[in-house]
Amino acid sequence: MPELPEVETIKLQLSHYLPLKITSVSSTPELKQNILHTSLDLKGKTLTTIKRKGKLLDFIFDDGSHLLSHLGMTGTWLIGETIKTSKHTHLTLKGPSYTLAYDDPRRFGHMYYYTAEEAEKKLAELGMDLADPEFTLDYLTHAIKRYPERALKVTLLDQKLFAGSGNYIANEICARAHILPTRKCKAIRKEEFPRILKAIKKVIGPALASGGTTFQGGYRDSSGEKGSGVQHLVVFYQKICQMCKKTPVKKIILAQRGTYFCPKCQK
Ligand SMILES: [Zn+2]
């Protein structure tokens, strides 16, 4: 599933092509059935800006309207003079020179076409973005203390606290902070909060620089390429821990998600 670095990569790539005047719009019946939750009115409008909060892409048009897009498991946006469409290309927005299209084989993505006010409300449901410059130790500490009985990894997955995180990011943050993913939030010691903050930056930074992380063919960027961030992982999908380079990684299921840790490096 695309997480913060993957969605940011798509945002940056698409942004090179702006502004984009939409001269024609076409879609599949599945778009309305599964993906789009509002009515869409884009013809003649110009896409001027793309922002991101957490895993939501925020396409902003010249009339002030917003298209919010959550990529789900396999969604991506493609752009180019010509693009390779398939039966999974559910929305195609054509401009004079470039075509922007949404492709989603498993259709778990979501889209909302909103006024500025509605978009703001939807975005406010999310917690602070993990890559936000204002994401501070103070914010992190309060967010983790919010649900004392929860396991750390479960709290790290909560989009209302940590927007943009996902399963691989949460696993990797626990690993880099040397804390077991199952440790309760109330048992996080004072000196461990700065370690978690450092771990977040260590996980997000290189993943962004590598153009995102691809697992099992899921994520592609806007040119259809896979990200190379997988080389930075230390426990997620690893047989041997890449921190101590010798201990076999353990896998458990925590809150229905595959959870990986090094029993030696993480306490
Ligand atoms: Zn280890």
PDB file of C-alpha atoms and ligand atoms in Angstrom:
ATOM      1  CA  MET A   1       0.000   0.000   0.000  1.00  0.00           C
ATOM      2  CA  PRO A   2       1.371   3.441  -0.840  1.00  0.00           C
ATOM      3  CA  GLU A   3       2.396   5.257   2.359  1.00  0.00           C
ATOM      4  CA  LEU A   4       3.694   8.811   2.845  1.00  0.00           C
ATOM      5  CA  PRO A   5       6.917   8.539   0.743  1.00  0.00           C
ATOM      6  CA  GLU A   6       5.119   6.904  -2.157  1.00  0.00           C
ATOM      7  CA  VAL A   7       2.267   9.440  -2.207  1.00  0.00           C
ATOM      8  CA  GLU A   8       4.749  12.325  -1.912  1.00  0.00           C
ATOM      9  CA  THR A   9       6.733  10.924  -4.859  1.00  0.00           C
ATOM     10  CA  ILE A  10       3.594  10.872  -7.011  1.00  0.00           C
ATOM     11  CA  LYS A  11       2.712  14.417  -5.918  1.00  0.00           C
ATOM     12  CA  LEU A  12       6.150  15.765  -6.864  1.00  0.00           C
ATOM     13  CA  GLN A  13       6.156  14.018 -10.224  1.00  0.00           C
ATOM     14  CA  LEU A  14       2.686  15.240 -11.195  1.00  0.00           C
ATOM     15  CA  SER A  15       3.469  18.777 -10.048  1.00  0.00           C
ATOM     16  CA  HIS A  16       6.011  19.190 -12.869  1.00  0.00           C
ATOM     17  CA  TYR A  17       3.143  19.208 -15.357  1.00  0.00           C
ATOM     18  CA  LEU A  18       1.089  21.993 -13.782  1.00  0.00           C
ATOM     19  CA  PRO A  19      -0.937  23.986 -14.571  1.00  0.00           C
ATOM     20  CA  LEU A  20      -3.070  21.519 -16.498  1.00  0.00           C
ATOM     21  CA  LYS A  21      -6.262  22.653 -18.202  1.00  0.00           C
ATOM     22  CA  ILE A  22      -8.798  19.849 -18.383  1.00  0.00           C
ATOM     23  CA  THR A  23     -10.417  19.753 -21.824  1.00  0.00           C
ATOM     24  CA  SER A  24     -12.110  16.353 -21.541  1.00  0.00           C
ATOM     25  CA  VAL A  25     -13.022  13.886 -18.808  1.00  0.00           C
ATOM     26  CA  SER A  26     -13.766  10.186 -19.214  1.00  0.00           C
ATOM     27  CA  SER A  27     -14.333   7.444 -16.653  1.00  0.00           C
ATOM     28  CA  THR A  28     -15.357   3.814 -16.189  1.00  0.00           C
ATOM     29  CA  PRO A  29     -18.628   2.766 -14.467  1.00  0.00           C
ATOM     30  CA  GLU A  30     -16.461   1.292 -11.653  1.00  0.00           C
ATOM     31  CA  LEU A  31     -15.216   4.774 -10.754  1.00  0.00           C
ATOM     32  CA  LYS A  32     -18.666   5.773  -9.495  1.00  0.00           C
ATOM     33  CA  GLN A  33     -19.446   2.368  -8.016  1.00  0.00           C
ATOM     34  CA  ASN A  34     -16.299   1.881  -5.974  1.00  0.00           C
ATOM     35  CA  ILE A  35     -14.008   4.866  -5.881  1.00  0.00           C
ATOM     36  CA  LEU A  36     -15.669   8.253  -6.300  1.00  0.00           C
ATOM     37  CA  HIS A  37     -18.020   9.233  -3.462  1.00  0.00           C
ATOM     38  CA  THR A  38     -19.218  12.594  -4.807  1.00  0.00           C
ATOM     39  CA  SER A  39     -20.181  13.986  -8.207  1.00  0.00           C
ATOM     40  CA  LEU A  40     -17.361  15.219 -10.390  1.00  0.00           C
ATOM     41  CA  ASP A  41     -17.266  18.414 -12.452  1.00  0.00           C
ATOM     42  CA  LEU A  42     -13.820  19.108 -13.882  1.00  0.00           C
ATOM     43  CA  LYS A  43     -14.241  19.923 -17.580  1.00  0.00           C
ATOM     44  CA  GLY A  44     -12.849  23.348 -18.447  1.00  0.00           C
ATOM     45  CA  LYS A  45     -11.145  23.739 -15.070  1.00  0.00           C
ATOM     46  CA  THR A  46      -7.408  24.086 -14.570  1.00  0.00           C
ATOM     47  CA  LEU A  47      -5.487  21.985 -12.089  1.00  0.00           C
ATOM     48  CA  THR A  48      -3.146  24.508 -10.504  1.00  0.00           C
ATOM     49  CA  THR A  49      -1.656  22.882  -7.386  1.00  0.00           C
ATOM     50  CA  ILE A  50      -1.240  19.452  -5.821  1.00  0.00           C
ATOM     51  CA  LYS A  51      -0.751  19.130  -2.077  1.00  0.00           C
ATOM     52  CA  ARG A  52      -0.561  16.116   0.200  1.00  0.00           C
ATOM     53  CA  LYS A  53      -1.530  15.420   3.773  1.00  0.00           C
ATOM     54  CA  GLY A  54      -0.841  11.941   5.064  1.00  0.00           C
ATOM     55  CA  LYS A  55      -1.854   9.559   2.310  1.00  0.00           C
ATOM     56  CA  LEU A  56      -4.361  11.973   0.750  1.00  0.00           C
ATOM     57  CA  LEU A  57      -3.492  13.773  -2.464  1.00  0.00           C
ATOM     58  CA  ASP A  58      -5.221  17.146  -2.735  1.00  0.00           C
ATOM     59  CA  PHE A  59      -5.708  18.339  -6.322  1.00  0.00           C
ATOM     60  CA  ILE A  60      -6.674  22.018  -6.317  1.00  0.00           C
ATOM     61  CA  PHE A  61      -8.432  23.635  -9.291  1.00  0.00           C
ATOM     62  CA  ASP A  62      -8.642  27.267 -10.404  1.00  0.00           C
ATOM     63  CA  ASP A  63     -12.268  27.605  -9.239  1.00  0.00           C
ATOM     64  CA  GLY A  64     -11.234  26.659  -5.690  1.00  0.00           C
ATOM     65  CA  SER A  65     -12.572  23.105  -5.864  1.00  0.00           C
ATOM     66  CA  HIS A  66     -10.556  20.126  -4.596  1.00  0.00           C
ATOM     67  CA  LEU A  67     -10.262  16.513  -5.663  1.00  0.00           C
ATOM     68  CA  LEU A  68      -9.022  14.425  -2.730  1.00  0.00           C
ATOM     69  CA  SER A  69      -7.542  11.081  -3.711  1.00  0.00           C
ATOM     70  CA  HIS A  70      -6.595   8.170  -1.458  1.00  0.00           C
ATOM     71  CA  LEU A  71      -4.758   5.515  -3.446  1.00  0.00           C
ATOM     72  CA  GLY A  72      -5.916   2.514  -1.400  1.00  0.00           C
ATOM     73  CA  MET A  73      -3.811  -0.578  -2.119  1.00  0.00           C
ATOM     74  CA  THR A  74      -2.983  -0.303  -5.805  1.00  0.00           C
ATOM     75  CA  GLY A  75      -4.069   3.140  -7.010  1.00  0.00           C
ATOM     76  CA  THR A  76      -1.748   5.486  -8.835  1.00  0.00           C
ATOM     77  CA  TRP A  77      -1.874   8.597 -11.009  1.00  0.00           C
ATOM     78  CA  LEU A  78      -0.134   8.524 -14.367  1.00  0.00           C
ATOM     79  CA  ILE A  79       0.761  11.545 -16.480  1.00  0.00           C
ATOM     80  CA  GLY A  80       2.347  12.090 -19.876  1.00  0.00           C
ATOM     81  CA  GLU A  81       1.820  13.124 -23.473  1.00  0.00           C
ATOM     82  CA  THR A  82       0.545   9.611 -24.010  1.00  0.00           C
ATOM     83  CA  ILE A  83      -0.044   7.165 -21.202  1.00  0.00           C
ATOM     84  CA  LYS A  84      -0.467   3.412 -21.167  1.00  0.00           C
ATOM     85  CA  THR A  85      -4.095   2.958 -20.181  1.00  0.00           C
ATOM     86  CA  SER A  86      -5.707  -0.348 -19.208  1.00  0.00           C
ATOM     87  CA  LYS A  87      -9.153  -1.547 -18.183  1.00  0.00           C
ATOM     88  CA  HIS A  88      -8.158  -0.381 -14.708  1.00  0.00           C
ATOM     89  CA  THR A  89      -7.750   3.236 -15.816  1.00  0.00           C
ATOM     90  CA  HIS A  90     -10.884   4.543 -14.115  1.00  0.00           C
ATOM     91  CA  LEU A  91     -10.526   8.283 -14.665  1.00  0.00           C
ATOM     92  CA  THR A  92      -8.828  10.097 -17.546  1.00  0.00           C
ATOM     93  CA  LEU A  93      -8.398  13.867 -17.574  1.00  0.00           C
ATOM     94  CA  LYS A  94      -7.145  15.166 -20.905  1.00  0.00           C
ATOM     95  CA  GLY A  95      -5.451  18.514 -21.409  1.00  0.00           C
ATOM     96  CA  PRO A  96      -4.088  20.174 -24.558  1.00  0.00           C
ATOM     97  CA  SER A  97      -0.639  18.515 -24.181  1.00  0.00           C
ATOM     98  CA  TYR A  98      -0.802  16.040 -21.321  1.00  0.00           C
ATOM     99  CA  THR A  99      -3.152  13.376 -20.024  1.00  0.00           C
ATOM    100  CA  LEU A 100      -3.611  12.679 -16.310  1.00  0.00           C
ATOM    101  CA  ALA A 101      -5.167   9.333 -15.421  1.00  0.00           C
ATOM    102  CA  TYR A 102      -6.055   7.320 -12.329  1.00  0.00           C
ATOM    103  CA  ASP A 103      -5.284   3.620 -12.514  1.00  0.00           C
ATOM    104  CA  ASP A 104      -6.377   1.190  -9.792  1.00  0.00           C
ATOM    105  CA  PRO A 105      -6.556  -2.576 -10.464  1.00  0.00           C
ATOM    106  CA  ARG A 106      -8.070  -3.510  -7.088  1.00  0.00           C
ATOM    107  CA  ARG A 107     -10.290  -0.418  -6.741  1.00  0.00           C
ATOM    108  CA  PHE A 108      -9.682   0.154  -3.027  1.00  0.00           C
ATOM    109  CA  GLY A 109      -8.868   3.803  -3.660  1.00  0.00           C
ATOM    110  CA  HIS A 110     -11.207   6.655  -2.715  1.00  0.00           C
ATOM    111  CA  MET A 111     -11.899  10.048  -4.254  1.00  0.00           C
ATOM    112  CA  TYR A 112     -13.938  13.022  -3.108  1.00  0.00           C
ATOM    113  CA  TYR A 113     -14.674  16.123  -5.168  1.00  0.00           C
ATOM    114  CA  TYR A 114     -15.209  18.920  -2.668  1.00  0.00           C
ATOM    115  CA  THR A 115     -15.492  22.655  -2.159  1.00  0.00           C
ATOM    116  CA  ALA A 116     -12.551  24.270  -0.368  1.00  0.00           C
ATOM    117  CA  GLU A 117     -14.494  24.222   2.895  1.00  0.00           C
ATOM    118  CA  GLU A 118     -15.431  20.528   2.615  1.00  0.00           C
ATOM    119  CA  ALA A 119     -11.863  19.608   1.708  1.00  0.00           C
ATOM    120  CA  GLU A 120     -10.504  21.489   4.686  1.00  0.00           C
ATOM    121  CA  LYS A 121     -12.869  19.593   6.975  1.00  0.00           C
ATOM    122  CA  LYS A 122     -11.834  16.233   5.543  1.00  0.00           C
ATOM    123  CA  LEU A 123      -8.121  17.045   5.829  1.00  0.00           C
ATOM    124  CA  ALA A 124      -8.598  18.229   9.421  1.00  0.00           C
ATOM    125  CA  GLU A 125      -9.670  14.679  10.372  1.00  0.00           C
ATOM    126  CA  LEU A 126      -6.049  13.651   9.906  1.00  0.00           C
ATOM    127  CA  GLY A 127      -3.336  14.066  12.509  1.00  0.00           C
ATOM    128  CA  MET A 128      -0.085  15.858  11.768  1.00  0.00           C
ATOM    129  CA  ASP A 129       1.789  14.633   8.724  1.00  0.00           C
ATOM    130  CA  LEU A 130       4.937  12.675   9.616  1.00  0.00           C
ATOM    131  CA  ALA A 131       6.981  14.859   7.250  1.00  0.00           C
ATOM    132  CA  ASP A 132       5.519  18.161   8.467  1.00  0.00           C
ATOM    133  CA  PRO A 133       8.306  20.502   9.638  1.00  0.00           C
ATOM    134  CA  GLU A 134       6.125  21.228  12.681  1.00  0.00           C
ATOM    135  CA  PHE A 135       6.097  17.577  13.715  1.00  0.00           C
ATOM    136  CA  THR A 136       7.914  18.021  17.014  1.00  0.00           C
ATOM    137  CA  LEU A 137       8.906  15.957  20.034  1.00  0.00           C
ATOM    138  CA  ASP A 138       6.096  17.636  21.933  1.00  0.00           C
ATOM    139  CA  TYR A 139       3.486  16.573  19.360  1.00  0.00           C
ATOM    140  CA  LEU A 140       4.892  13.045  19.222  1.00  0.00           C
ATOM    141  CA  THR A 141       4.899  12.656  23.014  1.00  0.00           C
ATOM    142  CA  HIS A 142       1.299  13.838  23.357  1.00  0.00           C
ATOM    143  CA  ALA A 143       0.140  11.607  20.509  1.00  0.00           C
ATOM    144  CA  ILE A 144       1.748   8.486  21.982  1.00  0.00           C
ATOM    145  CA  LYS A 145       0.410   9.208  25.470  1.00  0.00           C
ATOM    146  CA  ARG A 146      -3.122   9.639  24.104  1.00  0.00           C
ATOM    147  CA  TYR A 147      -3.943   5.904  24.280  1.00  0.00           C
ATOM    148  CA  PRO A 148      -1.794   4.460  27.089  1.00  0.00           C
ATOM    149  CA  GLU A 149      -3.044   0.875  26.736  1.00  0.00           C
ATOM    150  CA  ARG A 150      -2.372   0.577  23.020  1.00  0.00           C
ATOM    151  CA  ALA A 151       0.693  -1.133  21.580  1.00  0.00           C
ATOM    152  CA  LEU A 152       3.160   1.410  20.168  1.00  0.00           C
ATOM    153  CA  LYS A 153       2.876   0.112  16.617  1.00  0.00           C
ATOM    154  CA  VAL A 154      -0.925   0.313  16.681  1.00  0.00           C
ATOM    155  CA  THR A 155      -0.762   3.963  17.745  1.00  0.00           C
ATOM    156  CA  LEU A 156       1.838   4.699  15.073  1.00  0.00           C
ATOM    157  CA  LEU A 157      -0.658   3.439  12.468  1.00  0.00           C
ATOM    158  CA  ASP A 158      -3.430   5.800  13.633  1.00  0.00           C
ATOM    159  CA  GLN A 159      -3.964   8.358  10.841  1.00  0.00           C
ATOM    160  CA  LYS A 160      -5.680  10.712  13.278  1.00  0.00           C
ATOM    161  CA  LEU A 161      -2.346  10.962  15.125  1.00  0.00           C
ATOM    162  CA  PHE A 162       0.336  10.164  12.532  1.00  0.00           C
ATOM    163  CA  ALA A 163      -0.881  11.004   9.048  1.00  0.00           C
ATOM    164  CA  GLY A 164       0.958   9.193   6.282  1.00  0.00           C
ATOM    165  CA  SER A 165       2.160   6.210   8.259  1.00  0.00           C
ATOM    166  CA  GLY A 166       1.343   2.674   7.242  1.00  0.00           C
ATOM    167  CA  ASN A 167       2.414  -0.851   7.991  1.00  0.00           C
ATOM    168  CA  TYR A 168       5.974  -0.763   6.719  1.00  0.00           C
ATOM    169  CA  ILE A 169       6.641   2.691   8.178  1.00  0.00           C
ATOM    170  CA  ALA A 170       5.283   1.746  11.630  1.00  0.00           C
ATOM    171  CA  ASN A 171       7.336  -1.473  11.685  1.00  0.00           C
ATOM    172  CA  GLU A 172      10.489   0.342  10.676  1.00  0.00           C
ATOM    173  CA  ILE A 173      10.007   3.173  13.188  1.00  0.00           C
ATOM    174  CA  CYS A 174       9.736   0.675  16.082  1.00  0.00           C
ATOM    175  CA  ALA A 175      12.846  -1.119  14.823  1.00  0.00           C
ATOM    176  CA  ARG A 176      14.953   2.019  14.405  1.00  0.00           C
ATOM    177  CA  ALA A 177      13.846   3.219  17.861  1.00  0.00           C
ATOM    178  CA  HIS A 178      14.855  -0.220  19.290  1.00  0.00           C
ATOM    179  CA  ILE A 179      11.395  -0.651  20.839  1.00  0.00           C
ATOM    180  CA  LEU A 180       9.202  -3.736  20.473  1.00  0.00           C
ATOM    181  CA  PRO A 181       6.086  -2.984  18.401  1.00  0.00           C
ATOM    182  CA  THR A 182       3.963  -4.667  21.081  1.00  0.00           C
ATOM    183  CA  ARG A 183       5.204  -2.434  23.921  1.00  0.00           C
ATOM    184  CA  LYS A 184       2.332  -0.476  25.473  1.00  0.00           C
ATOM    185  CA  CYS A 185       2.388   3.282  24.967  1.00  0.00           C
ATOM    186  CA  LYS A 186       2.255   3.873  28.720  1.00  0.00           C
ATOM    187  CA  ALA A 187       5.520   1.932  29.058  1.00  0.00           C
ATOM    188  CA  ILE A 188       7.462   4.216  26.698  1.00  0.00           C
ATOM    189  CA  ARG A 189      10.149   5.888  28.799  1.00  0.00           C
ATOM    190  CA  LYS A 190      10.950   9.605  28.657  1.00  0.00           C
ATOM    191  CA  GLU A 191      14.306   9.077  26.943  1.00  0.00           C
ATOM    192  CA  GLU A 192      12.674   6.913  24.276  1.00  0.00           C
ATOM    193  CA  PHE A 193      10.471   9.655  22.776  1.00  0.00           C
ATOM    194  CA  PRO A 194      13.424  11.456  21.125  1.00  0.00           C
ATOM    195  CA  ARG A 195      14.544   8.076  19.806  1.00  0.00           C
ATOM    196  CA  ILE A 196      11.152   7.538  18.179  1.00  0.00           C
ATOM    197  CA  LEU A 197      11.275  11.019  16.634  1.00  0.00           C
ATOM    198  CA  LYS A 198      14.737  10.302  15.226  1.00  0.00           C
ATOM    199  CA  ALA A 199      13.513   6.946  13.942  1.00  0.00           C
ATOM    200  CA  ILE A 200      10.631   8.620  12.070  1.00  0.00           C
ATOM    201  CA  LYS A 201      13.062  10.911  10.257  1.00  0.00           C
ATOM    202  CA  LYS A 202      15.386   7.982   9.519  1.00  0.00           C
ATOM    203  CA  VAL A 203      12.549   5.985   7.963  1.00  0.00           C
ATOM    204  CA  ILE A 204      10.818   8.784   6.034  1.00  0.00           C
ATOM    205  CA  GLY A 205      13.901  10.608   4.677  1.00  0.00           C
ATOM    206  CA  PRO A 206      15.606   7.808   2.726  1.00  0.00           C
ATOM    207  CA  ALA A 207      12.258   6.410   1.542  1.00  0.00           C
ATOM    208  CA  LEU A 208      11.418   9.828   0.052  1.00  0.00           C
ATOM    209  CA  ALA A 209      14.865  10.103  -1.528  1.00  0.00           C
ATOM    210  CA  SER A 210      14.433   6.678  -3.166  1.00  0.00           C
ATOM    211  CA  GLY A 211      11.105   7.571  -4.761  1.00  0.00           C
ATOM    212  CA  GLY A 212       9.099   5.361  -2.421  1.00  0.00           C
ATOM    213  CA  THR A 213       9.159   1.689  -1.536  1.00  0.00           C
ATOM    214  CA  THR A 214       7.571  -1.060  -3.620  1.00  0.00           C
ATOM    215  CA  PHE A 215       6.429  -4.438  -2.271  1.00  0.00           C
ATOM    216  CA  GLN A 216       5.028  -7.283  -4.340  1.00  0.00           C
ATOM    217  CA  GLY A 217       4.453  -5.085  -7.366  1.00  0.00           C
ATOM    218  CA  GLY A 218       1.953  -2.875  -5.551  1.00  0.00           C
ATOM    219  CA  TYR A 219       3.126   0.653  -5.872  1.00  0.00           C
ATOM    220  CA  ARG A 220       4.155   2.492  -9.030  1.00  0.00           C
ATOM    221  CA  ASP A 221       4.937   6.159  -9.382  1.00  0.00           C
ATOM    222  CA  SER A 222       3.398   8.463 -11.989  1.00  0.00           C
ATOM    223  CA  SER A 223       5.688   7.154 -14.735  1.00  0.00           C
ATOM    224  CA  GLY A 224       4.818   3.539 -13.883  1.00  0.00           C
ATOM    225  CA  GLU A 225       8.173   2.932 -12.158  1.00  0.00           C
ATOM    226  CA  LYS A 226       8.668   1.122  -8.865  1.00  0.00           C
ATOM    227  CA  GLY A 227      10.443   2.851  -5.977  1.00  0.00           C
ATOM    228  CA  SER A 228      13.812   1.612  -4.734  1.00  0.00           C
ATOM    229  CA  GLY A 229      13.248   2.362  -1.026  1.00  0.00           C
ATOM    230  CA  VAL A 230      13.101  -1.349  -0.183  1.00  0.00           C
ATOM    231  CA  GLN A 231      16.913  -1.317   0.244  1.00  0.00           C
ATOM    232  CA  HIS A 232      16.558   0.819   3.407  1.00  0.00           C
ATOM    233  CA  LEU A 233      14.323  -1.589   5.332  1.00  0.00           C
ATOM    234  CA  VAL A 234      15.824  -3.144   8.464  1.00  0.00           C
ATOM    235  CA  VAL A 235      13.087  -5.555   9.614  1.00  0.00           C
ATOM    236  CA  PHE A 236      10.023  -5.304   7.355  1.00  0.00           C
ATOM    237  CA  TYR A 237       9.979  -8.302   4.973  1.00  0.00           C
ATOM    238  CA  GLN A 238      13.549  -9.114   6.081  1.00  0.00           C
ATOM    239  CA  LYS A 239      14.809 -12.568   7.074  1.00  0.00           C
ATOM    240  CA  ILE A 240      17.807 -11.249   9.032  1.00  0.00           C
ATOM    241  CA  CYS A 241      17.737  -7.992  10.995  1.00  0.00           C
ATOM    242  CA  GLN A 242      19.634  -5.358   9.020  1.00  0.00           C
ATOM    243  CA  MET A 243      20.668  -3.508  12.201  1.00  0.00           C
ATOM    244  CA  CYS A 244      22.645  -6.285  13.960  1.00  0.00           C
ATOM    245  CA  LYS A 245      23.026  -8.275  10.695  1.00  0.00           C
ATOM    246  CA  LYS A 246      22.710 -11.609  12.470  1.00  0.00           C
ATOM    247  CA  THR A 247      19.421 -12.123  14.321  1.00  0.00           C
ATOM    248  CA  PRO A 248      16.509 -13.694  12.417  1.00  0.00           C
ATOM    249  CA  VAL A 249      13.552 -11.292  12.229  1.00  0.00           C
ATOM    250  CA  LYS A 250      10.405 -12.465  14.028  1.00  0.00           C
ATOM    251  CA  LYS A 251       6.994 -12.035  12.471  1.00  0.00           C
ATOM    252  CA  ILE A 252       3.780 -11.856  14.465  1.00  0.00           C
ATOM    253  CA  ILE A 253       0.277 -10.585  13.759  1.00  0.00           C
ATOM    254  CA  LEU A 254      -0.633  -7.468  15.735  1.00  0.00           C
ATOM    255  CA  ALA A 255      -4.055  -5.886  15.184  1.00  0.00           C
ATOM    256  CA  GLN A 256      -4.422  -7.991  12.022  1.00  0.00           C
ATOM    257  CA  ARG A 257      -1.246  -6.641  10.435  1.00  0.00           C
ATOM    258  CA  GLY A 258       2.018  -8.454   9.751  1.00  0.00           C
ATOM    259  CA  THR A 259       4.451  -7.189  12.364  1.00  0.00           C
ATOM    260  CA  TYR A 260       8.228  -7.669  12.129  1.00  0.00           C
ATOM    261  CA  PHE A 261      10.889  -7.106  14.780  1.00  0.00           C
ATOM    262  CA  CYS A 262      14.347  -8.106  15.891  1.00  0.00           C
ATOM    263  CA  PRO A 263      14.159  -9.852  19.290  1.00  0.00           C
ATOM    264  CA  LYS A 264      17.724  -8.823  20.008  1.00  0.00           C
ATOM    265  CA  CYS A 265      17.736  -5.152  18.935  1.00  0.00           C
ATOM    266  CA  GLN A 266      14.247  -4.254  20.154  1.00  0.00           C
ATOM    267  CA  LYS A 267      13.205  -4.283  23.804  1.00  0.00           C
TER     268      LYS A 267
HETATM  269 ZN    ZN B   1      18.848  -6.952  15.287  1.00  0.00          ZN
END
